Coordinates of N, CA and C in Angstrom, one line a residue:
P1 N -1.1 11.6 0.1 CA -0.7 12.1 1.3 C 0.7 12.8 1.3
V2 N 1.6 12.3 0.5 CA 2.9 12.8 0.4 C 3.0 14.3 0.1
L3 N 2.1 14.7 -0.8 CA 2.0 16.1 -1.2 C 1.4 17.0 -0.1
H4 N 0.9 16.4 0.9 CA 0.2 17.2 2.0 C 1.0 17.3 3.3
V5 N 2.2 16.7 3.3 CA 3.0 16.7 4.5 C 3.5 18.1 4.9
T6 N 3.3 18.4 6.1 CA 3.8 19.7 6.6 C 4.5 19.4 8.0
P7 N 5.2 20.4 8.5 CA 5.8 20.1 9.9 C 4.7 19.9 11.0
N8 N 3.5 20.2 10.7 CA 2.4 20.0 11.6 C 1.7 18.7 11.5
Y9 N 2.2 17.8 10.6 CA 1.6 16.5 10.4 C 1.8 15.7 11.7
P10 N 0.8 14.9 12.1 CA 1.0 14.1 13.3 C 2.0 13.0 13.2
P11 N 2.5 12.5 14.3 CA 3.4 11.4 14.3 C 2.7 10.2 13.6
T12 N 3.4 9.5 12.8 CA 2.8 8.6 11.8 C 3.5 7.2 11.9
Y13 N 2.8 6.1 12.0 CA 3.3 4.8 12.0 C 2.9 4.2 10.6
L14 N 3.8 3.8 9.8 CA 3.6 3.2 8.5 C 4.0 1.7 8.6
C15 N 3.1 0.8 8.3 CA 3.4 -0.6 8.2 C 2.9 -1.1 6.9
H16 N 3.8 -1.7 6.1 CA 3.5 -2.0 4.7 C 4.1 -3.4 4.4
G17 N 3.2 -4.2 3.8 CA 3.7 -5.5 3.3 C 4.5 -5.4 2.0
L18 N 5.6 -6.0 2.0 CA 6.5 -5.9 0.8 C 5.9 -6.6 -0.4
N19 N 4.9 -7.5 -0.2 CA 4.3 -8.2 -1.4 C 2.9 -7.6 -1.7
D20 N 2.7 -6.3 -1.3 CA 1.5 -5.6 -1.6 C 1.4 -5.3 -3.1
T21 N 0.4 -5.9 -3.7 CA 0.2 -5.6 -5.2 C -0.9 -4.5 -5.4
L22 N -1.6 -4.1 -4.4 CA -2.6 -3.0 -4.5 C -2.0 -1.7 -4.4
V23 N -1.1 -1.5 -3.3 CA -0.4 -0.2 -3.1 C 1.0 -0.6 -2.9
P24 N 1.9 -0.1 -3.9 CA 3.3 -0.5 -3.8 C 3.9 0.1 -2.5
Y25 N 4.8 -0.7 -1.9 CA 5.4 -0.3 -0.6 C 6.2 0.9 -0.8
N26 N 6.7 1.2 -2.0 CA 7.5 2.4 -2.1 C 6.7 3.7 -1.8
Q27 N 5.4 3.6 -1.8 CA 4.6 4.8 -1.4 C 4.8 5.1 0.1
S28 N 4.9 4.0 0.9 CA 5.1 4.2 2.3 C 6.6 4.7 2.5
V29 N 7.5 4.2 1.7 CA 8.9 4.7 1.8 C 8.9 6.2 1.5
A30 N 8.2 6.6 0.4 CA 8.2 8.0 0.0 C 7.5 8.9 1.1
M31 N 6.5 8.3 1.7 CA 5.8 9.1 2.8 C 6.7 9.3 4.0
S32 N 7.4 8.2 4.4 CA 8.4 8.3 5.5 C 9.5 9.3 5.2
N33 N 10.0 9.3 3.9 CA 11.0 10.3 3.5 C 10.5 11.7 3.6
A34 N 9.2 11.9 3.2 CA 8.6 13.3 3.2 C 8.5 13.7 4.7
L35 N 8.1 12.8 5.5 CA 7.9 13.2 6.9 C 9.3 13.5 7.6
N36 N 10.3 12.7 7.2 CA 11.6 13.0 7.7 C 12.2 14.4 7.3
L37 N 11.8 14.8 6.1 CA 12.3 16.1 5.5 C 11.8 17.2 6.4
V38 N 10.6 17.1 7.0 CA 10.1 18.2 7.8 C 10.1 17.8 9.3
N39 N 10.9 16.8 9.6 CA 11.1 16.5 11.0 C 9.9 16.0 11.8
V40 N 9.0 15.3 11.1 CA 7.9 14.7 11.7 C 8.2 13.3 12.2
T41 N 7.9 13.0 13.5 CA 8.2 11.7 14.0 C 7.4 10.6 13.2
N42 N 8.1 9.6 12.8 CA 7.4 8.5 12.1 C 8.2 7.2 12.2
R43 N 7.5 6.1 12.0 CA 8.2 4.8 12.0 C 7.7 4.1 10.8
L44 N 8.6 3.6 10.0 CA 8.3 2.8 8.8 C 8.7 1.4 9.0
V45 N 7.7 0.5 8.9 CA 7.9 -1.0 9.1 C 7.5 -1.7 7.8
L46 N 8.5 -2.3 7.2 CA 8.3 -3.0 5.9 C 8.2 -4.5 6.3
V47 N 7.2 -5.2 5.9 CA 6.9 -6.6 6.4 C 7.1 -7.5 5.2
P48 N 8.2 -8.3 5.3 CA 8.4 -9.3 4.2 C 7.4 -10.4 4.2
G49 N 7.1 -10.8 2.9 CA 6.2 -11.9 2.7 C 4.7 -11.7 2.9
V50 N 4.3 -10.5 3.1 CA 2.8 -10.3 3.2 C 2.4 -9.2 2.2
G51 N 1.1 -9.3 1.9 CA 0.5 -8.4 0.9 C -0.2 -7.2 1.6
H52 N -1.3 -6.8 1.0 CA -2.0 -5.6 1.4 C -2.8 -5.7 2.7
S53 N -3.5 -6.8 2.9 CA -4.3 -6.8 4.1 C -3.9 -7.9 5.1
F54 N -2.6 -7.9 5.4 CA -2.1 -8.9 6.3 C -2.6 -8.8 7.7
D55 N -3.1 -7.6 8.0 CA -3.5 -7.4 9.4 C -4.6 -8.4 9.9
N56 N -5.5 -8.8 9.0 CA -6.6 -9.7 9.4 C -6.2 -11.1 9.2
K57 N -5.0 -11.4 8.7 CA -4.6 -12.8 8.5 C -3.3 -13.0 9.2
A58 N -2.8 -12.1 10.0 CA -1.5 -12.2 10.7 C -1.6 -13.3 11.7
N59 N -0.5 -14.0 11.8 CA -0.4 -15.0 12.9 C 0.1 -14.2 14.2
A60 N 0.2 -15.0 15.3 CA 0.6 -14.3 16.6 C 2.0 -13.7 16.5
Q61 N 2.9 -14.3 15.8 CA 4.2 -13.7 15.8 C 4.2 -12.4 15.0
Q62 N 3.5 -12.4 13.9 CA 3.4 -11.1 13.1 C 2.7 -10.0 13.9
W63 N 1.7 -10.4 14.6 CA 1.0 -9.4 15.5 C 2.0 -8.8 16.5
Q64 N 2.8 -9.6 17.1 CA 3.7 -9.1 18.1 C 4.8 -8.3 17.5
Q65 N 5.3 -8.7 16.3 CA 6.4 -8.1 15.7 C 6.0 -6.8 14.9
Y66 N 4.9 -6.8 14.3 CA 4.6 -5.7 13.4 C 3.4 -4.8 13.8
I67 N 2.3 -5.4 14.4 CA 1.1 -4.7 14.6 C 1.0 -4.1 16.0
L68 N 1.4 -4.9 17.0 CA 1.3 -4.4 18.4 C 2.2 -3.1 18.6
P69 N 3.4 -3.1 18.0 CA 4.2 -1.8 18.1 C 3.5 -0.6 17.7
A70 N 2.5 -0.7 16.8 CA 1.7 0.5 16.4 C 0.9 1.1 17.5
F71 N 0.4 0.2 18.4 CA -0.3 0.7 19.6 C 0.6 1.4 20.6
D72 N 1.8 0.8 20.7 CA 2.8 1.5 21.6 C 3.2 2.8 21.0
F73 N 3.4 2.9 19.7 CA 3.7 4.2 19.0 C 2.6 5.2 19.3
A74 N 1.4 4.8 19.1 CA 0.3 5.7 19.3 C 0.2 6.2 20.7
Q75 N 0.4 5.3 21.7 CA 0.4 5.6 23.1 C 1.5 6.6 23.4
Q76 N 2.6 6.4 22.8 CA 3.8 7.3 23.1 C 3.6 8.7 22.5
Y77 N 3.1 8.8 21.3 CA 3.1 10.1 20.6 C 1.8 10.8 20.4
L78 N 0.7 10.1 20.6 CA -0.6 10.7 20.3 C -1.3 10.9 21.7
T79 N -1.9 12.0 21.8 CA -2.7 12.2 23.0 C -4.2 12.4 22.7
I80 N -5.0 11.9 23.5 CA -6.4 12.1 23.4 C -6.9 13.2 24.3
K81 N -7.5 14.2 23.7 CA -8.0 15.3 24.5 C -9.4 15.0 25.0
E82 N -9.7 15.3 26.2 CA -11.0 15.2 26.7 C -11.9 16.1 26.0
T83 N -13.1 15.7 25.7 CA -14.0 16.5 24.9 C -15.3 16.7 25.8
E84 N -16.1 17.6 25.4 CA -17.3 17.8 26.1 C -18.3 16.7 25.6
E85 N -19.2 16.3 26.5 CA -20.2 15.4 26.2 C -21.1 16.0 25.1
I86 N -21.4 15.2 24.1 CA -22.3 15.7 23.1 C -23.6 14.9 23.2
S87 N -24.7 15.7 23.2 CA -26.0 15.1 23.2 C -26.6 15.0 21.8
I88 N -27.2 13.9 21.5 CA -27.8 13.8 20.2 C -29.3 13.7 20.3

């Protein structure tokens, strides 16, 4: 994704566990830096003590501190356009 960042990239919320052994957290840092270079709104949240899939194992405090803000970010920066009803 870093190589595909343009000024038209959508606002992006990045949440990454610092103990992730599948995808190194520095990839999210690089993505945030690339977005910053072209002035794209983004938020990088690095979560200490968790790995790759902490979202389904998060306790209530982690949800409040790291995951719920993603919904606030989406509500603030992303809009849903009404679409025509599609018949199948």
